[in-house]
Short mmCIF file of C-alpha atoms and ligand atoms in Angstrom, two decimals:
data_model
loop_
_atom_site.label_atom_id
_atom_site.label_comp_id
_atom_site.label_asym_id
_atom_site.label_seq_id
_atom_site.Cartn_x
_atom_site.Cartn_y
_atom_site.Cartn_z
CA UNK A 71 131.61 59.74 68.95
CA UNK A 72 133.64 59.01 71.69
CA UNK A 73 135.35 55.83 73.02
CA UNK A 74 133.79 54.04 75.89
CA UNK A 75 136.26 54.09 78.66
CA UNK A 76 136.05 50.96 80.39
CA UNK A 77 139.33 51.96 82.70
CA UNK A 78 139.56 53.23 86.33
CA UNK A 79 140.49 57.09 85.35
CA UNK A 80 140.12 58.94 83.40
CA UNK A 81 136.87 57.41 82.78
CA UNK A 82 133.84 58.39 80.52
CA UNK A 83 131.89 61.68 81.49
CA UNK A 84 128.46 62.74 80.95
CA UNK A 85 127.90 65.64 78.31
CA UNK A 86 126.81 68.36 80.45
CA UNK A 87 130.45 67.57 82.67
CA UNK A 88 132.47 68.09 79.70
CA UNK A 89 129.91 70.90 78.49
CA UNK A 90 130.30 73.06 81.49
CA UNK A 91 134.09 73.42 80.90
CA UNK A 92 133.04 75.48 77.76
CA UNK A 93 133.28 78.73 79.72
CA UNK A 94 136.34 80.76 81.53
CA UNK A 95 136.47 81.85 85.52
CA UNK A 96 138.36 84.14 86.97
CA UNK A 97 139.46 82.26 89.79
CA UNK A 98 139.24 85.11 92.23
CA UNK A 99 135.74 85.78 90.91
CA UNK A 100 132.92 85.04 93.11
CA UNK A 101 131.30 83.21 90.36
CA UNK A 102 133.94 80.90 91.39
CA UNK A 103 135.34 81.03 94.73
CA UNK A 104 131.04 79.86 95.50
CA UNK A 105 131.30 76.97 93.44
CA UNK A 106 134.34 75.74 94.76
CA UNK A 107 133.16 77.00 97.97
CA UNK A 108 130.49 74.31 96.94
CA UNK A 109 132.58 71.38 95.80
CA UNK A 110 134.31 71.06 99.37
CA UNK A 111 131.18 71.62 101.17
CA UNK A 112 129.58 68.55 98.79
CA UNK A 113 132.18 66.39 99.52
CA UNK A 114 132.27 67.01 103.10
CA UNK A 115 128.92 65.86 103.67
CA UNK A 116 129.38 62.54 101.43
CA UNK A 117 130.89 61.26 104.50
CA UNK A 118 128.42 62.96 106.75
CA UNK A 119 131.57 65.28 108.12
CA UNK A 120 129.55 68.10 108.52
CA UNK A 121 131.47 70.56 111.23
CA UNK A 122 133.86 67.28 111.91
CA UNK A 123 136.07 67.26 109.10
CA UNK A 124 137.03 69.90 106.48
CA UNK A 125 137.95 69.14 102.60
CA UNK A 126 141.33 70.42 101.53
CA UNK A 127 141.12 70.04 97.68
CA UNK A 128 144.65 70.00 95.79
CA UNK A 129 145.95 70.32 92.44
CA UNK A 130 147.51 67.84 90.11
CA UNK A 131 146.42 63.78 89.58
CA UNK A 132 145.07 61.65 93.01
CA UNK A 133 148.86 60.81 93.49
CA UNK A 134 149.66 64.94 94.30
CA UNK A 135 146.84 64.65 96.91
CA UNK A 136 147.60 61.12 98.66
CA UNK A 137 151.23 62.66 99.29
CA UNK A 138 149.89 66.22 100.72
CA UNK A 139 147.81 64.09 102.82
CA UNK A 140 150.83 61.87 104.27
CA UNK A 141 153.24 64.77 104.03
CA UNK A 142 151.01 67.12 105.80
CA UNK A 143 149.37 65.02 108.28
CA UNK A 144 152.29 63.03 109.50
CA UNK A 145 155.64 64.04 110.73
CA UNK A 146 159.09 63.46 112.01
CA UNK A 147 157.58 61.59 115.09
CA UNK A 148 155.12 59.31 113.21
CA UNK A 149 155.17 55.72 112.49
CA UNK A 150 152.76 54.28 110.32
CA UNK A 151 151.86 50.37 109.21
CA UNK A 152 151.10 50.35 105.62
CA UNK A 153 148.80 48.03 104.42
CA UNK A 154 149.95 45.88 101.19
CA UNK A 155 148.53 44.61 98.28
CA UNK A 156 148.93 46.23 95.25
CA UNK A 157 150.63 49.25 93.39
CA UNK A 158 148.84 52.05 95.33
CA UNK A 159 150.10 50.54 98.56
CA UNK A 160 153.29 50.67 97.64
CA UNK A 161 153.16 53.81 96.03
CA UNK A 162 152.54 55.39 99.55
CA UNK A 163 155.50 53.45 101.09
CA UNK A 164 157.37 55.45 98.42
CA UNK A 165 155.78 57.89 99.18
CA UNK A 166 157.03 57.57 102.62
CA UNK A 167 160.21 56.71 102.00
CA UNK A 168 160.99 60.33 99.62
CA UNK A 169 159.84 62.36 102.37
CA UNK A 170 161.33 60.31 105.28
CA UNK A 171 158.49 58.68 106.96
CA UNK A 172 158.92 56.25 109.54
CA UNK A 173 157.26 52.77 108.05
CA UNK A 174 156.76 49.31 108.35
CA UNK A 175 154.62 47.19 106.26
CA UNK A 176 152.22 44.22 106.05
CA UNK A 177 152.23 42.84 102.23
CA UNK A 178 150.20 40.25 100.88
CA UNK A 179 149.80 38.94 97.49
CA UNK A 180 147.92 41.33 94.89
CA UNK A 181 144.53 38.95 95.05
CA UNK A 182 144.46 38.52 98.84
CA UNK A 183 143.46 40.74 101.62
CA UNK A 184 145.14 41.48 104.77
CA UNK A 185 144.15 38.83 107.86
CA UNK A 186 143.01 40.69 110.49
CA UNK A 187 144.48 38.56 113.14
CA UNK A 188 148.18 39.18 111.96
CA UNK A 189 147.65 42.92 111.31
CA UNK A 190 146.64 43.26 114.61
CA UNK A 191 149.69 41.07 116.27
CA UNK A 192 151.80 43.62 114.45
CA UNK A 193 150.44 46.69 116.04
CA UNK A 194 150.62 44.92 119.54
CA UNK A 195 154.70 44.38 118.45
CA UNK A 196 155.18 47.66 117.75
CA UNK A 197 153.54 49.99 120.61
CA UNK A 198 154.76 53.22 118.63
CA UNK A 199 152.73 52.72 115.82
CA UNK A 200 150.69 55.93 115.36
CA UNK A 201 149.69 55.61 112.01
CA UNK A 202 148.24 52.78 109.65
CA UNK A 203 147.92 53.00 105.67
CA UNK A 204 144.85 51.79 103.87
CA UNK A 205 144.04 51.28 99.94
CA UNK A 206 140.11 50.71 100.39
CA UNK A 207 139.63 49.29 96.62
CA UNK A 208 143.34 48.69 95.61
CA UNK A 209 142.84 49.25 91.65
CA UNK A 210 145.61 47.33 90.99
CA UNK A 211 143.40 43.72 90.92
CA UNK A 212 140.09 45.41 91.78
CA UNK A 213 140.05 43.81 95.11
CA UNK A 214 137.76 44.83 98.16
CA UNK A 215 139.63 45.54 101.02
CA UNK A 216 137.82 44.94 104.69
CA UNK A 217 138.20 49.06 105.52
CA UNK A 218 135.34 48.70 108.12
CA UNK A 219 137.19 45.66 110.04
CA UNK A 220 140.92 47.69 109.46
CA UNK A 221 139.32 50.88 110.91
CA UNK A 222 137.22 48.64 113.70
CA UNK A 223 140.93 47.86 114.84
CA UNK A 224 142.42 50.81 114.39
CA UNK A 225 139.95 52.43 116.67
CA UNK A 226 140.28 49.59 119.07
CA UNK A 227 144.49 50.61 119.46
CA UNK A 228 143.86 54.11 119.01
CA UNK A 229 145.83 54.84 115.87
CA UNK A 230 145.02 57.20 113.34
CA UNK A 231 143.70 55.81 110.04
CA UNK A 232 143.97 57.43 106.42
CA UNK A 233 142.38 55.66 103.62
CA UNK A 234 143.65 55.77 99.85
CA UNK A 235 139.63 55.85 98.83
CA UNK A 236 140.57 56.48 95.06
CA UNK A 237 138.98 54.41 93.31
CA UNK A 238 136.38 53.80 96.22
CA UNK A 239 134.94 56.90 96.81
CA UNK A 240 131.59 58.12 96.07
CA UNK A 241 130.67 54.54 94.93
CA UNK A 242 131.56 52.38 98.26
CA UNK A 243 130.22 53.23 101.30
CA UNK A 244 132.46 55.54 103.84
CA UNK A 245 130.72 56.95 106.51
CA UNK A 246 131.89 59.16 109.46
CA UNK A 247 129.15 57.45 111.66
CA UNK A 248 129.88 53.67 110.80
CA UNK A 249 133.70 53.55 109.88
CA UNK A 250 136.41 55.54 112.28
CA UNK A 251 139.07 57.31 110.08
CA UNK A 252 141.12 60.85 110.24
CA UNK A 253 141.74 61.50 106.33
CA UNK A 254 140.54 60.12 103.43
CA UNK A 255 142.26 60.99 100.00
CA UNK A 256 140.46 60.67 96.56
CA UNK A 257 140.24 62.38 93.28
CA UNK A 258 137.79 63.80 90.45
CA UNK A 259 138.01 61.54 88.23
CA UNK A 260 137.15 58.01 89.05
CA UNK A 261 133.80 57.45 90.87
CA UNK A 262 132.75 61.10 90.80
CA UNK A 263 133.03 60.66 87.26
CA UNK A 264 134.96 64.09 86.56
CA UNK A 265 137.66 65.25 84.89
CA UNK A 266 141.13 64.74 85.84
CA UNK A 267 143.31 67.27 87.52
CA UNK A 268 142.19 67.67 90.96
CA UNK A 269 142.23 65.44 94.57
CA UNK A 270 140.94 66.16 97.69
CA UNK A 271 141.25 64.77 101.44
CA UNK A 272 138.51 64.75 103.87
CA UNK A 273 140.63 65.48 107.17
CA UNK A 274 139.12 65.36 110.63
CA UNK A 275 139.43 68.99 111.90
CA UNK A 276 141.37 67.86 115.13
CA UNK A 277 144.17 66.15 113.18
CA UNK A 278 144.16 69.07 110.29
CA UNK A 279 144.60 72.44 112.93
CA UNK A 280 147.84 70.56 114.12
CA UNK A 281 149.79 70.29 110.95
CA UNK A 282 151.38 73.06 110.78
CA UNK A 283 154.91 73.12 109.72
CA UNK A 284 155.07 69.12 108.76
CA UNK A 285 154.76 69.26 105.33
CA UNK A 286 158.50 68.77 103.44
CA UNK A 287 156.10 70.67 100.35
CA UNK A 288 154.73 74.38 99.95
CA UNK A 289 152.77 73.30 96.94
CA UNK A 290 151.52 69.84 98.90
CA UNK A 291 151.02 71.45 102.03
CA UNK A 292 147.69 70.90 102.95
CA UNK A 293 147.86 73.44 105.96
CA UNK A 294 148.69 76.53 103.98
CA UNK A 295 145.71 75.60 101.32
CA UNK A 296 143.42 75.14 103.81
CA UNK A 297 144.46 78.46 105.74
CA UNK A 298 144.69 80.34 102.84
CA UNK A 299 141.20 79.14 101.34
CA UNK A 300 139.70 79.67 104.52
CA UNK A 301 140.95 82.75 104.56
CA UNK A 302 139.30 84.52 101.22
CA UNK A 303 137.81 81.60 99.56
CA UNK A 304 140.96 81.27 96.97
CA UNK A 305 143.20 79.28 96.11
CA UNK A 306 146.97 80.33 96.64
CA UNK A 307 148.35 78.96 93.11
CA UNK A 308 146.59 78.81 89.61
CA UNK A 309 143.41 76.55 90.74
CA UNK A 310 142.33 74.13 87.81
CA UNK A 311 139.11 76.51 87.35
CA UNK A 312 137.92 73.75 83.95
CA UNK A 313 138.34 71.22 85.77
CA UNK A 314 136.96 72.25 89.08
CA UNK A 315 133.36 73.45 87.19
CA UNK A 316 133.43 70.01 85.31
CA UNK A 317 133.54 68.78 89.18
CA UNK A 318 130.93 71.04 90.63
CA UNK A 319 128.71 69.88 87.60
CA UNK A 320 129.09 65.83 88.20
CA UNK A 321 129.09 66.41 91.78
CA UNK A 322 125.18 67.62 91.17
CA UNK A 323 124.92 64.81 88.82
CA UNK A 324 125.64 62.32 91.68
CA UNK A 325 123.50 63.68 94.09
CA UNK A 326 120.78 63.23 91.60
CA UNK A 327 121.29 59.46 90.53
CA UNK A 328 120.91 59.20 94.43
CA UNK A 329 124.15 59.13 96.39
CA UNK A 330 126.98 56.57 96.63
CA UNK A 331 124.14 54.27 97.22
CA UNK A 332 122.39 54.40 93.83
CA UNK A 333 125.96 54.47 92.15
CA UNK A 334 127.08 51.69 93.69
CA UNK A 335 124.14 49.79 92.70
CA UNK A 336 124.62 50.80 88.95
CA UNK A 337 128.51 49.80 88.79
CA UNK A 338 127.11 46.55 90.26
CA UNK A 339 124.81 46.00 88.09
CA UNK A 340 127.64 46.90 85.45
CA UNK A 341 129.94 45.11 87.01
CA UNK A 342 127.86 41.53 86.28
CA UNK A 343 126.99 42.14 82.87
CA UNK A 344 130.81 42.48 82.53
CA UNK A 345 131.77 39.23 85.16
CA UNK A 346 128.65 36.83 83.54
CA UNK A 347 129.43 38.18 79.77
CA UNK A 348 132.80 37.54 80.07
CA UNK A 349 132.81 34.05 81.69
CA UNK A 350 130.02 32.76 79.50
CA UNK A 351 132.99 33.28 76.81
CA UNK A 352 135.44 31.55 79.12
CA UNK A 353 137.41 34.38 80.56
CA UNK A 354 138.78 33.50 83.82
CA UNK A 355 138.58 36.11 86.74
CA UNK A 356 141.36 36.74 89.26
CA UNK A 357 139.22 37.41 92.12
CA UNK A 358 136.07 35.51 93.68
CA UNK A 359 132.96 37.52 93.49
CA UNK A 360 133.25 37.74 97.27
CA UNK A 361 136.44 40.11 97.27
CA UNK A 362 135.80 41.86 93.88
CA UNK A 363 134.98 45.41 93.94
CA UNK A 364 132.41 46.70 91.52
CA UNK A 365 134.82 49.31 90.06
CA UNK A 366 137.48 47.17 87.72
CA UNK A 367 137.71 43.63 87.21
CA UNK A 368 140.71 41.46 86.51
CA UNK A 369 140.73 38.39 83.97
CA UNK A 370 143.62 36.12 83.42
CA UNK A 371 144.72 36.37 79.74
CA UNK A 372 143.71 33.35 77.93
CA UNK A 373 146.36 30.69 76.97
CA UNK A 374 145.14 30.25 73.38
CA UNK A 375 147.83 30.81 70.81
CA UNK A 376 145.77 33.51 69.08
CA UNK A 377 145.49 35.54 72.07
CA UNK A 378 148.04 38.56 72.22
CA UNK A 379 146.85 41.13 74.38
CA UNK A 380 147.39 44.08 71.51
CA UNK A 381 145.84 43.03 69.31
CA UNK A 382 142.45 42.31 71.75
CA UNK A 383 143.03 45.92 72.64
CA UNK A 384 143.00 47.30 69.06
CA UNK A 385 140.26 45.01 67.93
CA UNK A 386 137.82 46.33 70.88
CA UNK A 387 138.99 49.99 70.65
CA UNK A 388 137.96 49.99 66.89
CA UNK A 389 134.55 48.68 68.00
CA UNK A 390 134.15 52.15 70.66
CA UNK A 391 135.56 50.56 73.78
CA UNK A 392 139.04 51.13 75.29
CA UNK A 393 140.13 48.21 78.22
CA UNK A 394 142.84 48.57 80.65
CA UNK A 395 145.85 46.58 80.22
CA UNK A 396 146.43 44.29 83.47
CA UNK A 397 148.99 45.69 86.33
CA UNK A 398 149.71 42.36 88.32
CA UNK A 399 152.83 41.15 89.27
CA UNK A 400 152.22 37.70 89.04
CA UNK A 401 150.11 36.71 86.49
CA UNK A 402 149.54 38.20 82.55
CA UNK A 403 146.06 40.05 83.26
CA UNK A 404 144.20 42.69 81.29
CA UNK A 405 141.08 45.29 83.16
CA UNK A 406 138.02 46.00 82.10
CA UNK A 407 136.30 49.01 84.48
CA UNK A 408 132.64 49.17 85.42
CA UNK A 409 132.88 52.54 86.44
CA UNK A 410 132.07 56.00 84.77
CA UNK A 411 129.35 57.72 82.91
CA UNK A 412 128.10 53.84 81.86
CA UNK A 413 125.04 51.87 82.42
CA UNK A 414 124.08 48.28 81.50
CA UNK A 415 122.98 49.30 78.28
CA UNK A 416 126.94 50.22 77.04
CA UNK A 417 127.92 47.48 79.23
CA UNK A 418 126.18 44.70 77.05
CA UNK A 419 127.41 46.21 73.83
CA UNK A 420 130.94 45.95 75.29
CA UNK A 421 130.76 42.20 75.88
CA UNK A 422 129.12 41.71 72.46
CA UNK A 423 132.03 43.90 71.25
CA UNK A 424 134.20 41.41 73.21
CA UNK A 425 132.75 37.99 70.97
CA UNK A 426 132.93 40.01 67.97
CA UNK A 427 136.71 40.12 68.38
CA UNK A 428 136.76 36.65 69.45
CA UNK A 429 135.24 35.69 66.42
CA UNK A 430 137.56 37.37 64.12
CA UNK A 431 140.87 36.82 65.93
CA UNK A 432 139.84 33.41 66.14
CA UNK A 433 139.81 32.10 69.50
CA UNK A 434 137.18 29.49 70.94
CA UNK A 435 137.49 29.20 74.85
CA UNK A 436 135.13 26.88 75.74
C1 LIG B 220 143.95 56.14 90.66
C2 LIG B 220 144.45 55.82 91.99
C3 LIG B 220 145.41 56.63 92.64
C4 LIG B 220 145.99 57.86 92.03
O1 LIG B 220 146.56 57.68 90.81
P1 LIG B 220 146.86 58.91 89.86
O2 LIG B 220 147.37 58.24 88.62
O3 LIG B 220 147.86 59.76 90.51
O4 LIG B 220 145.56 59.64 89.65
C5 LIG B 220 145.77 56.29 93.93
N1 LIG B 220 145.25 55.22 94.55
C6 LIG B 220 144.35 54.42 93.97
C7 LIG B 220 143.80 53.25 94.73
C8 LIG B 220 143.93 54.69 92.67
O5 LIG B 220 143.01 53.90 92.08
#
């Protein structure tokens, strides 16, 4: 059998995802220009876009899409405020800075969130801001960012918001109606719980018809994909056909749990087992419940002499469950995700998995 993944993605699938991929398209087939044809319309309507936004999906890991959607979207004339705390944050300041995007940036520590007050001093200091940078979860700690008071302001100024939803999307709530954006970038395989190998960004038509010519990328060019798929339904390079079925197939699955509502409420759900299990053995978390997202949570590692993080690792993979190793800056942390093709069920035998391993490595934390 397989090993749990408790990570942020590639995460855990259902069977009848991974079964689906048994099978081969022609990807000018009509077989499978509909179901992609599908896909975009599915995700469209997540955020209740219908005839407001269009979905440009594009090849390659959620990286390849965040930078078609800040090539494409942006240009020579832009200036954006990116908001900081965490690796994806700066990986679109990179981002920016490769293809010669005009940036400034508001960075806070890795377990705090922006404050409001300052973020919006800074756009009233720089009156050509046209652009601000969001990570709504930033999977780096796990942490919660406020995207509904961010895109409350940006509305406010009139600047044009794109959200890094990665790890967010389908599983947090994002809403045309409720929260004011103009693209949204996320990927297959975290929340949607499919396979890797595809993103996509939700782009509000308006801001999409004008981007001609600003992409520094053919293959990232959002533009051309969208012309060209609009145009006869295909894709203009090799389309990841496996990969896009496996997509269709847990696309259906999460309209049947019930939405981003119902899946929210199971990583939740997941999410305590994992928060209460571990802190009942005396793991410390980074973040207070109130800013902790129900997709990955980040504990300190233990100062006990028999702690090395390896070894934890190995001991918990041999019992069926793989954790993340920590990404923080500042502090020795290791991840354990709630999200994925899990329920509370495989979330209890993970924690019992996790005093197992306490048991035999030795360590007593409280
Ligand atoms: C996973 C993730 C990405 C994309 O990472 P890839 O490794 O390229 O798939 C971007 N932003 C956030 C917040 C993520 O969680």
């Amino acid at each position: 059998m397989d090993k749990k993944l408790l990570t942020p993605g590639p995460l855990t699938t259902s069977s009848k995802t991974k079964e689906v991929m048994l099978h081969d398209w022609g990807s000018r087939d009509i077989v499978f220009t509909k179901l992609n044809k599908d896909i975009r319309q599915s995700l469209v309507e997540l955020i209740n876009g219908q005839n407001i936004f269009e979905c440009v999906p594009m090849q390659g890991s959620g990286t390849f899409a965040v930078e078609a959607m800040i090539g494409s979207l942006t240009n020579s004339k832009s200036k954006i405020l990116i908001l900081i705390n965490g690796a994806y944050g700066h990986r679109m300041k990179k981002i920016c800075s490769y293809i010669s995007r005009n940036n400034i940036s508001y960075e806070v520590a890795e377990h705090e969130i922006h404050d409001c007050n300052k973020t919006q001093k800074i756009i009233d200091e720089n009156k050509d801001l046209t652009h601000i940078f969001a990570v709504y979860c930033e999977t780096t700690s796990g942490i919660l960012n406020p995207i509904q008071a961010i895109s409350d302001l940006a509305k406010k100024k009139g600047i044009s918001l794109f959200i890094d939803a990665m790890s967010a999307f389908g599983a947090l709530p994002l809403d045309i109606n409720k929260t004011y954006f103009d693209a949204v970038a996320a990927s297959s395989n975290k929340c949607l719980e499919g396979v890797p190998g595809v993103g996509f960004i939700l782009v509000r038509k308006s801001v999409l018809k004008v981007s001609k010519n600003n992409s520094h990328s053919l293959s990232l060019d959002l533009y051309d994909q969208w012309k060209a798929m609009e145009a006869n339904a295909q894709w203009r390079f090799t389309p990841p056909t496996h990969v896009l079925a496996a997509f269709n197939q847990a696309l259906k699955e999460h309209s049947k749990e019930g939405g981003t509502k119902e899946r929210f409420k199971r990583y939740k759900e997941n999410c305590k087992i994992i928060c209460e299990g571990m802190s009942s053995m005396g793991f410390k978390q980074l973040l207070p419940d109130k800013i902790q997202a129900p997709i990955i949570i980040t504990f300190l590692q233990p100062d006990h002499p028999n702690f090395e993080f390896e070894k934890f690792y190995n001991s918990l993979s041999d019992k069926g469950f793989l954790i993340y190793p920590g990404k923080l800056t500042v502090a020795n942390t290791f991840r354990i995700g709630c999200i994925g093709h899990l329920n509370k069920k495989d979330m209890h035998h993970a924690i019992d998995a996790v005093k197992k391993t306490l048991k035999e490595l030795d360590i007593k934390l409280n």
